[in-house]
Amino acid sequence: DIVMTQSPLSLSVTPGEPASISCRSSQSLHNYLDWYLQKPGQSPQLLIYLLSNRASGVPERFSGSGSGTDFTLKISRVEAEDVGVYYCTQSLEAPRTFGQGTKLEI
Amino acid sequence: QVQLQESGPGLLKPSETLSLTCTVSGDSVSGYYWNWIRQSAGKGLEWIGRFYSSDNIKYNPSLYSRVTMSVDASKNRFSLQLKFVTAADTAVYYCVRGKLHSGYYFYFDYWGRGTLVTVSS
């Protein structure tokens, strides 16, 4: 299985400041990397698919980048509604695997 | 609007069979990859498997021998069976739709609210 490793595991950010979450895979994913956000008390929701494509309704302050085995999710200016746990996941092959999650707090 | 609703027993004893149903409303089950994903405190998010058609099913190798998934298109439902459960199977189980984007790639576009399944004697 492809192992996904996120860092940091928790992040405290002041509103209006940027945030960055790193995700590393145990083998090259090409562009098959997606990001999900699980807001408190909710199911995960799609943020970014295929490395850098924002899902419908996702604000432009969210961006995904990277290549090979190293990927980054950036929030240009954090807002209060961005709190939750962010997960990266590889969509290259089965079984789909997820990172441990990064908890973002304000 | 697409909605997914998981249902099934919330409490099982070790060695029993977990049976969950996902009722889909707002769209047909046809043409999508239907997934079960579970979330536990110990293992985070774990993909259990997915069903596209009766000849296009994939299970997580870690659960392969115990899992069966199926779709009932006439009832717009997706089902999961997990045999011989243990305490390690205690988790919130999500029904998740996979939308095909290109080639064989799909992303998870709709998630159910999840149902907690506890395995305890």
CSV table of C-alpha atoms in Angstrom, one decimal:
chain,number,residue,atom,x,y,z
A,1,ASP,CA,0.0,0.0,0.0
A,2,ILE,CA,1.1,3.6,-0.6
A,3,VAL,CA,1.8,5.3,2.7
A,4,MET,CA,0.8,8.9,3.1
A,5,THR,CA,2.5,11.1,5.7
A,6,GLN,CA,1.2,14.6,6.6
A,7,SER,CA,2.9,17.3,8.5
A,8,PRO,CA,2.3,19.1,10.7
A,9,LEU,CA,-0.3,17.1,12.6
A,10,SER,CA,-1.7,20.3,14.1
A,11,LEU,CA,-1.6,23.9,13.1
A,12,SER,CA,-2.7,27.0,14.8
A,13,VAL,CA,-3.2,30.0,12.6
A,14,THR,CA,-4.3,33.6,13.0
A,15,PRO,CA,-7.2,34.7,10.8
A,16,GLY,CA,-5.9,36.4,7.7
A,17,GLU,CA,-2.5,34.6,7.9
A,18,PRO,CA,-1.4,31.9,5.4
A,19,ALA,CA,-1.3,28.2,6.2
A,20,SER,CA,0.5,25.3,4.6
A,21,ILE,CA,0.2,21.6,5.0
A,22,SER,CA,2.6,19.1,3.6
A,23,CYS,CA,1.9,15.6,2.4
A,24,ARG,CA,4.4,13.0,1.3
A,25,SER,CA,3.8,9.7,-0.4
A,26,SER,CA,5.9,6.5,-0.3
A,27,GLN,CA,5.9,6.3,-4.1
A,28,SER,CA,5.3,8.7,-6.9
A,29,LEU,CA,1.7,9.7,-7.4
A,30,HIS,CA,2.1,11.7,-10.6
A,31,ASN,CA,-0.9,14.0,-10.2
A,32,TYR,CA,-3.2,11.5,-8.4
A,33,LEU,CA,-3.4,13.4,-5.1
A,34,ASP,CA,-6.6,14.8,-3.5
A,35,TRP,CA,-7.3,16.9,-0.4
A,36,TYR,CA,-10.3,16.6,1.8
A,37,LEU,CA,-11.5,18.7,4.8
A,38,GLN,CA,-13.5,17.3,7.6
A,39,LYS,CA,-15.1,20.2,9.5
A,40,PRO,CA,-16.1,19.6,13.1
A,41,GLY,CA,-19.0,17.2,13.4
A,42,GLN,CA,-19.2,16.7,9.6
A,43,SER,CA,-18.2,14.2,7.0
A,44,PRO,CA,-15.1,14.9,4.9
A,45,GLN,CA,-15.6,17.1,1.9
A,46,LEU,CA,-13.6,17.3,-1.3
A,47,LEU,CA,-11.3,20.4,-1.6
A,48,ILE,CA,-8.8,19.7,-4.3
A,49,TYR,CA,-8.6,16.9,-6.8
A,50,LEU,CA,-5.8,15.8,-9.2
A,51,LEU,CA,-3.2,17.8,-7.4
A,52,SER,CA,-4.4,21.3,-8.0
A,53,ASN,CA,-8.1,21.4,-9.2
A,54,ARG,CA,-10.5,23.1,-6.7
A,55,ALA,CA,-13.8,21.3,-6.3
A,56,SER,CA,-17.0,23.2,-7.0
A,57,GLY,CA,-17.6,25.9,-4.5
A,58,VAL,CA,-14.1,25.8,-2.9
A,59,PRO,CA,-12.7,29.3,-2.4
A,60,GLU,CA,-9.7,30.5,-4.4
A,61,ARG,CA,-7.7,30.9,-1.2
A,62,PHE,CA,-7.2,27.1,-1.3
A,63,SER,CA,-4.5,25.8,-3.7
A,64,GLY,CA,-2.7,22.5,-4.2
A,65,SER,CA,0.7,21.9,-5.7
A,66,GLY,CA,3.6,19.5,-5.8
A,67,SER,CA,4.9,16.6,-7.8
A,68,GLY,CA,6.2,13.1,-7.5
A,69,THR,CA,6.0,12.3,-3.8
A,70,ASP,CA,5.8,15.8,-2.2
A,71,PHE,CA,2.6,17.8,-2.1
A,72,THR,CA,1.4,21.0,-0.4
A,73,LEU,CA,-2.0,22.4,0.4
A,74,LYS,CA,-1.9,26.2,0.9
A,75,ILE,CA,-4.5,28.5,2.3
A,76,SER,CA,-3.6,32.1,1.3
A,77,ARG,CA,-5.6,33.8,4.1
A,78,VAL,CA,-7.2,31.6,6.7
A,79,GLU,CA,-10.7,32.2,7.7
A,80,ALA,CA,-12.6,31.0,10.8
A,81,GLU,CA,-14.7,28.6,8.6
A,82,ASP,CA,-11.5,26.7,7.6
A,83,VAL,CA,-11.1,25.0,10.9
A,84,GLY,CA,-11.1,21.2,10.8
A,85,VAL,CA,-8.9,18.3,9.9
A,86,TYR,CA,-7.3,18.2,6.4
A,87,TYR,CA,-6.5,14.9,4.8
A,88,CYS,CA,-4.5,14.1,1.7
A,89,THR,CA,-5.2,10.9,-0.2
A,90,GLN,CA,-3.7,9.1,-3.1
A,91,SER,CA,-6.0,8.2,-5.9
A,92,LEU,CA,-3.4,6.5,-8.0
A,93,GLU,CA,-4.2,2.9,-7.1
A,94,ALA,CA,-6.3,0.7,-4.8
A,95,PRO,CA,-6.4,0.6,-1.9
A,96,ARG,CA,-6.9,4.3,-1.6
A,97,THR,CA,-4.9,5.5,1.4
A,98,PHE,CA,-5.1,8.6,3.5
A,99,GLY,CA,-2.7,10.7,5.5
A,100,GLN,CA,-3.1,10.9,9.3
A,101,GLY,CA,-4.8,14.3,9.0
A,102,THR,CA,-3.7,17.8,10.0
A,103,LYS,CA,-5.9,19.6,12.5
A,104,LEU,CA,-6.2,23.3,11.8
A,105,GLU,CA,-7.2,25.6,14.6
A,106,ILE,CA,-7.7,29.3,14.8
B,1,GLN,CA,-29.4,17.3,-4.3
B,2,VAL,CA,-27.7,14.0,-3.8
B,3,GLN,CA,-28.0,12.5,-0.3
B,4,LEU,CA,-26.5,9.3,1.1
B,5,GLN,CA,-27.9,7.8,4.2
B,6,GLU,CA,-26.3,4.9,6.0
B,7,SER,CA,-28.3,2.5,8.1
B,8,GLY,CA,-27.7,-0.7,10.1
B,9,PRO,CA,-27.1,-2.0,13.5
B,10,GLY,CA,-25.0,0.1,15.7
B,11,LEU,CA,-23.8,-2.6,18.1
B,12,LEU,CA,-22.4,-6.0,17.2
B,13,LYS,CA,-20.8,-8.8,19.1
B,14,PRO,CA,-17.4,-10.3,18.1
B,15,SER,CA,-17.7,-12.8,15.2
B,16,GLU,CA,-21.0,-11.4,14.0
B,17,THR,CA,-21.6,-10.0,10.5
B,18,LEU,CA,-21.8,-6.2,10.0
B,19,SER,CA,-24.5,-5.3,7.4
B,20,LEU,CA,-24.9,-1.7,6.3
B,21,THR,CA,-27.1,-0.2,3.7
B,22,CYS,CA,-26.6,3.2,1.9
B,23,THR,CA,-29.8,4.7,0.5
B,24,VAL,CA,-29.1,7.1,-2.3
B,25,SER,CA,-31.5,9.9,-3.2
B,26,GLY,CA,-31.3,12.7,-5.7
B,27,ASP,CA,-29.5,10.6,-8.4
B,28,SER,CA,-29.2,7.1,-9.7
B,29,VAL,CA,-26.6,4.7,-8.4
B,30,SER,CA,-25.7,3.8,-11.9
B,31,GLY,CA,-22.5,5.2,-13.4
B,32,TYR,CA,-20.7,5.9,-10.2
B,33,TYR,CA,-18.1,4.2,-8.0
B,34,TRP,CA,-19.6,3.4,-4.7
B,35,ASN,CA,-17.3,3.2,-1.8
B,36,TRP,CA,-17.3,2.4,1.9
B,37,ILE,CA,-14.8,4.3,4.1
B,38,ARG,CA,-14.5,3.9,7.8
B,39,GLN,CA,-13.0,6.2,10.4
B,40,SER,CA,-11.7,5.1,13.8
B,41,ALA,CA,-9.6,6.9,16.4
B,42,GLY,CA,-6.8,4.4,16.0
B,43,LYS,CA,-6.5,4.1,12.2
B,44,GLY,CA,-7.9,7.3,10.9
B,45,LEU,CA,-9.6,7.1,7.5
B,46,GLU,CA,-9.5,3.6,5.9
B,47,TRP,CA,-10.9,2.8,2.5
B,48,ILE,CA,-12.8,-0.5,2.6
B,49,GLY,CA,-13.6,-1.0,-1.0
B,50,ARG,CA,-15.7,0.1,-4.0
B,51,PHE,CA,-18.3,-1.2,-6.4
B,52,TYR,CA,-18.8,-0.1,-9.9
B,53,SER,CA,-20.5,-3.1,-11.4
B,54,SER,CA,-20.7,-6.8,-10.6
B,55,ASP,CA,-17.5,-7.4,-12.6
B,56,ASN,CA,-15.7,-4.2,-11.4
B,57,ILE,CA,-15.2,-4.4,-7.6
B,58,LYS,CA,-12.1,-3.8,-5.5
B,59,TYR,CA,-11.6,-4.4,-1.8
B,60,ASN,CA,-8.9,-3.4,0.5
B,61,PRO,CA,-6.6,-6.4,0.7
B,62,SER,CA,-6.5,-6.0,4.5
B,63,LEU,CA,-10.2,-6.8,4.6
B,64,TYR,CA,-10.6,-8.8,1.4
B,65,SER,CA,-11.5,-12.2,2.9
B,66,ARG,CA,-14.3,-10.7,5.0
B,67,VAL,CA,-16.0,-8.0,2.8
B,68,THR,CA,-18.8,-8.1,0.3
B,69,MET,CA,-20.3,-5.1,-1.5
B,70,SER,CA,-23.3,-4.9,-3.8
B,71,VAL,CA,-25.6,-2.4,-5.4
B,72,ASP,CA,-29.3,-2.8,-5.8
B,73,ALA,CA,-30.1,-0.4,-8.7
B,74,SER,CA,-33.9,-1.1,-8.4
B,75,LYS,CA,-33.9,0.3,-4.9
B,76,ASN,CA,-31.0,2.8,-5.4
B,77,ARG,CA,-29.1,1.2,-2.6
B,78,PHE,CA,-25.5,0.2,-1.9
B,79,SER,CA,-24.6,-2.4,0.7
B,80,LEU,CA,-21.7,-3.6,2.8
B,81,GLN,CA,-21.2,-6.9,4.6
B,82,LEU,CA,-18.2,-7.5,6.8
B,83,LYS,CA,-18.0,-10.9,8.4
B,84,PHE,CA,-16.4,-12.0,11.7
B,85,VAL,CA,-16.1,-8.6,13.2
B,86,THR,CA,-13.8,-7.8,16.1
B,87,ALA,CA,-13.3,-4.8,18.3
B,88,ALA,CA,-10.8,-3.5,15.6
B,89,ASP,CA,-13.8,-3.0,13.3
B,90,THR,CA,-15.4,-0.4,15.6
B,91,ALA,CA,-15.6,2.8,13.6
B,92,VAL,CA,-17.8,5.3,11.9
B,93,TYR,CA,-18.7,3.9,8.5
B,94,TYR,CA,-19.3,6.2,5.6
B,95,CYS,CA,-21.0,5.6,2.3
B,96,VAL,CA,-19.2,7.6,-0.3
B,97,ARG,CA,-19.9,8.2,-4.0
B,98,GLY,CA,-17.0,8.2,-6.4
B,99,LYS,CA,-17.5,10.4,-9.5
B,100,LEU,CA,-15.6,9.4,-12.6
B,101,HIS,CA,-13.5,12.2,-13.9
B,102,SER,CA,-11.2,10.8,-16.5
B,103,GLY,CA,-9.9,7.4,-17.5
B,104,TYR,CA,-10.3,5.3,-14.3
B,105,TYR,CA,-9.8,8.2,-12.0
B,106,PHE,CA,-12.6,9.2,-9.7
B,107,TYR,CA,-12.9,11.4,-6.6
B,108,PHE,CA,-15.1,11.2,-3.6
B,109,ASP,CA,-17.8,13.9,-4.2
B,110,TYR,CA,-20.6,12.9,-1.8
B,111,TRP,CA,-20.3,11.4,1.6
B,112,GLY,CA,-23.0,10.1,3.9
B,113,ARG,CA,-23.2,11.4,7.5
B,114,GLY,CA,-21.7,8.2,8.7
B,115,THR,CA,-22.9,5.5,11.1
B,116,LEU,CA,-21.1,4.4,14.2
B,117,VAL,CA,-20.7,0.7,14.5
B,118,THR,CA,-19.4,-0.6,17.8
B,119,VAL,CA,-18.2,-4.2,18.3
B,120,SER,CA,-18.3,-5.3,21.9
B,121,SER,CA,-19.1,-8.4,23.8
